[in-house]
């Protein structure tokens, strides 16, 4: 296990009707002018946004709102919101929605106090300052409500990249499972795929002797697997949605990643699918991760055999390679069972689109992608082709 520093300062307010407390949570942090960001889908359909705005009124807070954040959030919206926030003297960002809205709020929070182009932070500039952020979560998936991460697509280049800094961890996150009841089966399945992928990116490592985080990862994966079909069958299963909402946060606040090298190769490949073909992030990960696993499992067959047994229920055997392959197959069957695509063709990604995706994956000058297996452009192309 490697040395690490871990902090998770976000205040989590969990349970029924908790979104009604948003105003008092913001006021307690001393905010004067709030920008409320939302997408326009779940926050409106489930009636969350009016309740949140009313809570701000009741707390005596001044605010402006900006809707229309799209899935796979883009730079043009961020530029516009930064300008609006500066003009209005905003000193607090409140995201009402899922990962795309939260990531956008973080980008705006970075951009308001920064005199340059906010995309500098997505090109490698160190993140050190941002406006404070609060969250009312409506889609459990990205885990951005508890993480220091944000991902934005630069529309001028079609490059989708992330930025990270501890100042981007939300000051609070309101998690009311009732707000997920109106999500479609596809949205829920994408969320399940996304949070599992966040765990896999941390689980598959070359860092030895990480037994505690290994077991945390496996336990979270089991919990997600156990409630997944309940949610697909009945979106109003409160206890299942509650388990999923909390698991999604734990999957990405980095508790499962301390003390070890993390991979993030599959996310890098999935980002290019989303940027070019506007595929849902969770769906892109459902396509890429099984292909990546088939390509890299020989890097540590014992690790793949262990997760096959501990999470996917593959019987123990002396043939570790077969266990590993059986585990990948069960995972792929699980994804199909919840309604996820597992092939690029299901996302309308053509074979002749692969060269451009490979090019974009290395557009910022990196020589390799990932750490479990350091993938060259040749490797990345091979993974995409396995996903056809």
Coordinates of C-alpha atoms in Angstrom, one line a residue:
X1 CA 0.0 0.0 0.0
X2 CA 1.3 3.4 -1.0
X3 CA 1.3 6.6 1.2
X4 CA -1.8 8.7 0.8
X5 CA -3.7 11.6 2.1
X6 CA -7.5 11.3 2.0
X7 CA -10.1 13.8 3.0
X8 CA -13.9 13.9 2.3
X9 CA -15.2 17.2 3.8
X10 CA -18.6 17.0 2.0
X11 CA -21.6 17.1 4.3
X12 CA -24.1 14.4 3.2
X13 CA -27.7 15.0 4.0
X14 CA -29.5 11.8 3.2
X15 CA -33.1 10.7 3.1
X16 CA -36.7 11.6 2.3
X17 CA -37.6 15.3 1.8
X18 CA -34.0 16.4 2.4
X19 CA -34.0 18.5 -0.7
X20 CA -36.2 21.0 1.2
X21 CA -33.2 21.8 3.3
X22 CA -31.1 23.1 0.5
X23 CA -31.7 26.8 1.3
X24 CA -30.7 26.5 4.9
X25 CA -27.6 24.5 4.0
X26 CA -26.5 27.2 1.6
X27 CA -27.2 30.0 4.1
X28 CA -25.2 28.2 6.8
X29 CA -22.2 28.6 4.5
X30 CA -22.5 32.3 4.3
X31 CA -23.5 32.6 0.7
X32 CA -24.9 35.9 -0.6
X33 CA -25.8 35.2 -4.2
X34 CA -26.4 31.7 -5.6
X35 CA -26.3 30.4 -9.1
X36 CA -28.6 27.4 -9.5
X37 CA -27.7 25.1 -12.4
X38 CA -29.9 22.3 -13.7
X39 CA -30.4 20.3 -16.8
X40 CA -34.1 20.5 -17.4
X41 CA -34.9 16.8 -17.2
X42 CA -35.1 15.0 -13.9
X43 CA -35.0 18.2 -11.8
X44 CA -38.1 19.5 -13.4
X45 CA -40.0 16.2 -14.1
X46 CA -39.8 15.2 -10.4
X47 CA -40.7 18.6 -9.1
X48 CA -37.3 19.1 -7.4
X49 CA -36.3 22.5 -8.8
X50 CA -39.3 24.5 -7.6
X51 CA -38.9 23.0 -4.1
X52 CA -35.2 23.9 -4.0
X53 CA -35.9 27.4 -5.3
X54 CA -38.6 27.9 -2.6
X55 CA -36.1 26.7 0.0
X56 CA -33.7 29.5 -1.1
X57 CA -36.4 32.0 -0.9
X58 CA -37.3 30.9 2.6
X59 CA -33.6 31.2 3.6
X60 CA -33.6 34.8 2.3
X61 CA -31.1 34.1 -0.4
X62 CA -30.7 35.9 -3.6
X63 CA -30.2 33.6 -6.6
X64 CA -30.1 33.3 -10.4
X65 CA -30.8 30.1 -12.3
X66 CA -29.5 28.6 -15.5
X67 CA -31.0 25.5 -17.0
X68 CA -30.2 23.5 -20.1
X69 CA -27.1 21.6 -19.0
X70 CA -26.9 18.7 -21.4
X71 CA -25.6 15.1 -20.9
X72 CA -21.9 15.1 -21.8
X73 CA -21.6 18.8 -20.8
X74 CA -19.9 21.2 -23.2
X75 CA -17.7 24.2 -22.9
X76 CA -20.1 26.7 -24.5
X77 CA -22.6 26.4 -21.7
X78 CA -19.8 26.8 -19.1
X79 CA -18.5 30.0 -20.8
X80 CA -21.9 31.5 -20.8
X81 CA -22.6 30.5 -17.2
X82 CA -19.2 32.0 -16.0
X83 CA -20.1 35.3 -17.7
X84 CA -23.5 35.3 -16.1
X85 CA -22.1 34.4 -12.7
X86 CA -19.6 37.2 -12.8
X87 CA -22.2 39.8 -13.9
X88 CA -24.5 38.8 -11.1
X89 CA -21.8 38.7 -8.4
X90 CA -22.4 35.0 -7.7
X91 CA -20.4 33.5 -4.8
X92 CA -21.9 30.0 -4.5
X93 CA -22.8 27.3 -7.1
X94 CA -25.8 25.0 -6.4
X95 CA -26.2 22.0 -8.8
X96 CA -29.6 20.4 -9.0
X97 CA -29.3 17.3 -11.1
X98 CA -26.9 14.5 -11.9
X99 CA -23.2 14.2 -12.9
X100 CA -23.4 16.5 -15.9
X101 CA -24.9 19.3 -13.9
X102 CA -22.5 18.9 -11.0
X103 CA -19.5 18.7 -13.4
X104 CA -20.7 21.9 -15.1
X105 CA -21.1 23.7 -11.7
X106 CA -17.6 22.7 -10.8
X107 CA -16.3 24.1 -14.2
X108 CA -18.1 27.4 -13.6
X109 CA -16.8 27.5 -10.0
X110 CA -13.3 27.2 -11.4
X111 CA -13.9 29.7 -14.1
X112 CA -15.4 32.6 -12.1
X113 CA -12.3 33.5 -10.1
X114 CA -9.8 32.6 -12.8
X115 CA -8.8 35.4 -15.3
X116 CA -7.9 32.9 -18.1
X117 CA -9.7 30.2 -20.0
X118 CA -11.4 27.7 -17.6
X119 CA -10.4 24.9 -20.0
X120 CA -6.8 25.4 -18.9
X121 CA -7.7 23.3 -15.9
X122 CA -8.8 20.5 -18.2
X123 CA -5.5 20.7 -20.1
X124 CA -3.4 20.1 -17.0
X125 CA -3.3 23.4 -15.0
X126 CA -3.3 22.8 -11.3
X127 CA -6.7 23.4 -9.6
X128 CA -6.3 25.6 -6.5
X129 CA -9.3 27.9 -6.2
X130 CA -13.0 27.7 -6.9
X131 CA -16.3 29.0 -5.7
X132 CA -18.0 26.8 -3.1
X133 CA -20.4 24.2 -4.5
X134 CA -23.5 22.5 -3.2
X135 CA -25.5 19.6 -4.7
X136 CA -29.0 18.3 -4.8
X137 CA -28.6 14.9 -6.5
X138 CA -31.3 13.6 -8.8
X139 CA -29.4 10.9 -10.7
X140 CA -27.1 8.4 -8.9
X141 CA -24.3 7.6 -11.2
X142 CA -21.3 9.8 -11.6
X143 CA -20.4 10.2 -7.9
X144 CA -19.5 13.9 -8.6
X145 CA -21.5 14.8 -5.5
X146 CA -18.7 13.5 -3.3
X147 CA -15.6 13.7 -5.6
X148 CA -13.0 16.3 -6.5
X149 CA -13.5 15.6 -10.2
X150 CA -15.2 17.2 -13.2
X151 CA -15.3 16.3 -16.9
X152 CA -16.1 18.7 -19.8
X153 CA -16.0 18.5 -23.6
X154 CA -14.2 21.2 -25.4
X155 CA -16.5 21.7 -28.4
X156 CA -13.7 23.3 -30.5
X157 CA -11.6 20.1 -30.5
X158 CA -14.2 17.4 -29.4
X159 CA -11.7 16.5 -26.6
X160 CA -13.4 15.3 -23.4
X161 CA -11.1 15.6 -20.4
X162 CA -11.2 15.9 -16.7
X163 CA -9.9 18.2 -14.0
X164 CA -9.6 17.6 -10.3
X165 CA -8.8 19.4 -7.1
X166 CA -9.9 19.2 -3.5
X167 CA -11.5 22.6 -3.6
X168 CA -14.0 21.0 -6.1
X169 CA -15.5 18.6 -3.5
X170 CA -19.0 19.9 -2.8
X171 CA -19.5 21.6 0.6
X172 CA -22.7 19.6 1.0
X173 CA -24.7 17.0 -1.0
X174 CA -28.4 16.4 -0.5
X175 CA -29.3 12.8 -1.4
X176 CA -33.0 12.0 -1.4
X177 CA -33.7 8.6 -3.1
X178 CA -37.2 9.7 -3.8
X179 CA -35.9 12.1 -6.4
X180 CA -34.8 9.1 -8.5
X181 CA -38.2 7.6 -8.9
X182 CA -38.9 9.3 -12.3
X183 CA -35.7 8.1 -13.9
X184 CA -36.1 5.8 -17.0
X185 CA -34.8 2.3 -16.9
X186 CA -32.1 3.3 -19.3
X187 CA -31.0 6.2 -17.1
X188 CA -30.8 3.9 -14.1
X189 CA -28.9 1.3 -16.0
X190 CA -26.4 3.9 -17.2
X191 CA -25.9 5.0 -13.6
X192 CA -25.3 1.4 -12.5
X193 CA -22.7 0.9 -15.3
X194 CA -21.0 4.2 -14.4
X195 CA -20.6 3.6 -10.7
X196 CA -19.3 0.0 -11.3
X197 CA -16.8 1.4 -13.7
X198 CA -15.6 3.9 -11.1
X199 CA -14.8 1.0 -8.8
X200 CA -13.1 -1.1 -11.6
X201 CA -10.8 1.8 -12.4
X202 CA -9.5 1.7 -8.9
X203 CA -9.7 -2.1 -8.3
X204 CA -7.5 -3.1 -11.2
X205 CA -4.0 -2.0 -10.1
X206 CA -0.4 -3.2 -10.1
X207 CA 0.0 -1.9 -6.5
X208 CA 0.4 -4.9 -4.2
X209 CA -1.1 -5.6 -0.7
X210 CA -4.2 -3.5 -0.8
X211 CA -6.5 -6.0 0.9
X212 CA -8.7 -3.4 2.7
X213 CA -9.5 -1.4 -0.5
X214 CA -9.8 -4.6 -2.5
X215 CA -12.6 -5.8 -0.1
X216 CA -14.3 -2.3 -0.1
X217 CA -14.4 -2.4 -3.9
X218 CA -15.8 -6.0 -4.0
X219 CA -18.4 -5.2 -1.3
X220 CA -19.6 -2.1 -3.2
X221 CA -19.8 -4.0 -6.4
X222 CA -21.8 -6.8 -4.7
X223 CA -24.2 -4.2 -3.2
X224 CA -24.8 -2.5 -6.6
X225 CA -25.3 -5.9 -8.3
X226 CA -27.7 -7.0 -5.6
X227 CA -30.1 -4.0 -6.0
X228 CA -29.6 -3.4 -9.8
X229 CA -32.5 -5.5 -11.1
X230 CA -34.8 -4.4 -8.3
X231 CA -34.5 -0.8 -9.6
X232 CA -34.9 -1.8 -13.2
X233 CA -38.1 -3.7 -12.3
X234 CA -39.5 -1.0 -9.9
X235 CA -38.0 2.5 -10.0
X236 CA -39.9 3.4 -6.8
X237 CA -38.2 0.7 -4.6
X238 CA -37.0 3.2 -2.1
X239 CA -34.6 0.9 -0.2
X240 CA -33.0 -0.2 -3.5
X241 CA -32.6 3.3 -4.7
X242 CA -31.2 4.4 -1.4
X243 CA -28.6 1.7 -1.6
X244 CA -27.7 2.7 -5.1
X245 CA -27.5 6.4 -4.4
X246 CA -25.1 5.9 -1.5
X247 CA -23.0 3.3 -3.4
X248 CA -22.6 5.7 -6.3
X249 CA -21.1 8.3 -4.0
X250 CA -18.8 5.8 -2.3
X251 CA -17.7 4.5 -5.7
X252 CA -16.1 7.8 -6.6
X253 CA -15.2 9.8 -3.5
X254 CA -11.9 7.8 -3.7
X255 CA -12.3 5.8 -0.5
X256 CA -11.8 2.8 -2.8
X257 CA -8.7 4.3 -4.5
X258 CA -6.3 5.3 -1.7
X259 CA -2.9 3.7 -1.4
X260 CA -2.9 2.3 -4.9
X261 CA -2.2 3.3 -8.5
X262 CA -5.5 3.7 -10.4
X263 CA -6.1 2.9 -14.1
X264 CA -8.7 5.2 -15.8
X265 CA -7.9 3.8 -19.2
X266 CA -11.4 2.7 -20.0
X267 CA -12.8 6.1 -19.0
X268 CA -10.4 7.8 -21.4
X269 CA -11.6 5.5 -24.2
X270 CA -15.3 6.0 -23.3
X271 CA -14.9 9.8 -23.3
X272 CA -14.1 9.8 -27.0
X273 CA -17.3 7.8 -27.7
X274 CA -19.4 10.3 -25.8
X275 CA -17.6 13.3 -27.3
X276 CA -18.0 12.3 -30.9
X277 CA -21.2 10.3 -30.9
X278 CA -23.1 11.8 -27.9
X279 CA -23.5 8.4 -26.2
X280 CA -24.5 8.3 -22.6
X281 CA -21.4 8.0 -20.4
X282 CA -22.6 4.9 -18.6
X283 CA -23.5 3.2 -21.9
X284 CA -20.1 4.0 -23.4
X285 CA -18.4 2.5 -20.3
X286 CA -20.6 -0.6 -20.7
X287 CA -19.3 -1.1 -24.2
X288 CA -15.6 -0.4 -23.4
X289 CA -15.0 -2.1 -20.0
X290 CA -15.7 -5.7 -21.1
X291 CA -13.5 -5.2 -24.2
X292 CA -10.7 -3.7 -22.0
X293 CA -11.0 -6.6 -19.6
X294 CA -10.6 -9.1 -22.4
X295 CA -7.6 -7.3 -23.7
X296 CA -5.7 -6.9 -20.4
X297 CA -6.7 -9.8 -18.1
X298 CA -3.4 -11.6 -18.6
X299 CA -1.7 -8.7 -16.9
X300 CA -2.9 -10.2 -13.6
X301 CA -5.0 -13.4 -14.1
X302 CA -5.2 -14.0 -10.3
X303 CA -6.9 -10.6 -9.8
X304 CA -9.4 -11.2 -12.5
X305 CA -10.1 -14.7 -11.1
X306 CA -10.6 -13.3 -7.6
X307 CA -13.2 -10.7 -8.7
X308 CA -14.9 -13.4 -10.8
X309 CA -15.4 -15.5 -7.8
X310 CA -16.0 -12.8 -5.1
X311 CA -18.3 -10.6 -7.1
X312 CA -19.7 -12.6 -10.1
X313 CA -20.0 -15.9 -8.3
X314 CA -17.8 -17.9 -10.6
X315 CA -16.8 -21.2 -8.9
X316 CA -13.2 -21.5 -7.8
X317 CA -11.0 -23.6 -10.0
X318 CA -7.3 -24.4 -10.6
X319 CA -7.8 -22.9 -14.0
X320 CA -7.5 -19.3 -13.1
X321 CA -7.6 -18.1 -16.7
X322 CA -10.9 -19.7 -17.3
X323 CA -12.3 -18.2 -14.1
X324 CA -11.1 -14.8 -15.3
X325 CA -12.8 -15.2 -18.7
X326 CA -16.0 -16.6 -17.1
X327 CA -16.1 -13.6 -14.8
X328 CA -15.9 -11.2 -17.7
X329 CA -18.6 -13.1 -19.5
X330 CA -20.9 -12.9 -16.4
X331 CA -20.3 -9.2 -16.1
X332 CA -21.2 -8.7 -19.8
X333 CA -24.3 -10.7 -19.3
X334 CA -25.2 -8.5 -16.3
X335 CA -24.9 -5.4 -18.4
X336 CA -27.1 -6.8 -21.1
X337 CA -29.6 -7.9 -18.4
X338 CA -30.1 -4.4 -17.2
X339 CA -30.5 -3.1 -20.7
X340 CA -27.0 -1.8 -21.5
X341 CA -25.3 -2.0 -24.9
X342 CA -22.1 -4.0 -25.0
X343 CA -21.0 -3.3 -28.6
X344 CA -20.0 -0.1 -30.4
X345 CA -22.5 -0.8 -33.1
X346 CA -25.3 -0.4 -30.6
X347 CA -24.2 3.1 -30.0
X348 CA -24.1 3.8 -33.8
X349 CA -20.3 4.1 -33.7
X350 CA -18.9 2.9 -37.1
X351 CA -15.8 0.9 -37.4
X352 CA -14.2 3.7 -39.6
X353 CA -14.7 6.0 -36.6
X354 CA -12.0 4.2 -34.6
X355 CA -9.0 6.1 -35.9
X356 CA -10.4 9.4 -34.9
X357 CA -11.3 8.2 -31.4
X358 CA -7.7 6.9 -31.0
X359 CA -6.3 10.2 -32.2
X360 CA -8.5 12.2 -29.8
X361 CA -7.5 9.9 -26.9
X362 CA -3.9 11.0 -27.4
X363 CA -4.5 14.6 -28.5
X364 CA -3.0 16.2 -25.5
X365 CA 0.4 14.6 -26.1
X366 CA 0.2 11.7 -23.7
X367 CA 2.2 8.7 -24.8
X368 CA 0.2 6.0 -23.0
X369 CA -3.2 5.6 -21.4
X370 CA -3.9 3.8 -18.2
X371 CA -1.6 2.2 -15.6
X372 CA -2.8 -1.4 -15.1
X373 CA -1.6 -1.8 -18.7
X374 CA 0.0 1.2 -20.2
X375 CA -1.8 1.3 -23.5
X376 CA -0.2 2.7 -26.7
X377 CA -2.3 3.9 -29.7
X378 CA -2.1 0.4 -31.0
X379 CA -3.5 -1.1 -27.8
X380 CA -6.3 1.5 -27.7
X381 CA -7.3 0.6 -31.3
X382 CA -7.3 -3.1 -30.4
X383 CA -9.7 -2.4 -27.4
X384 CA -12.0 -0.4 -29.6
X385 CA -12.0 -3.3 -32.2
X386 CA -12.8 -5.8 -29.5
X387 CA -15.9 -3.7 -28.7
X388 CA -17.2 -3.7 -32.3

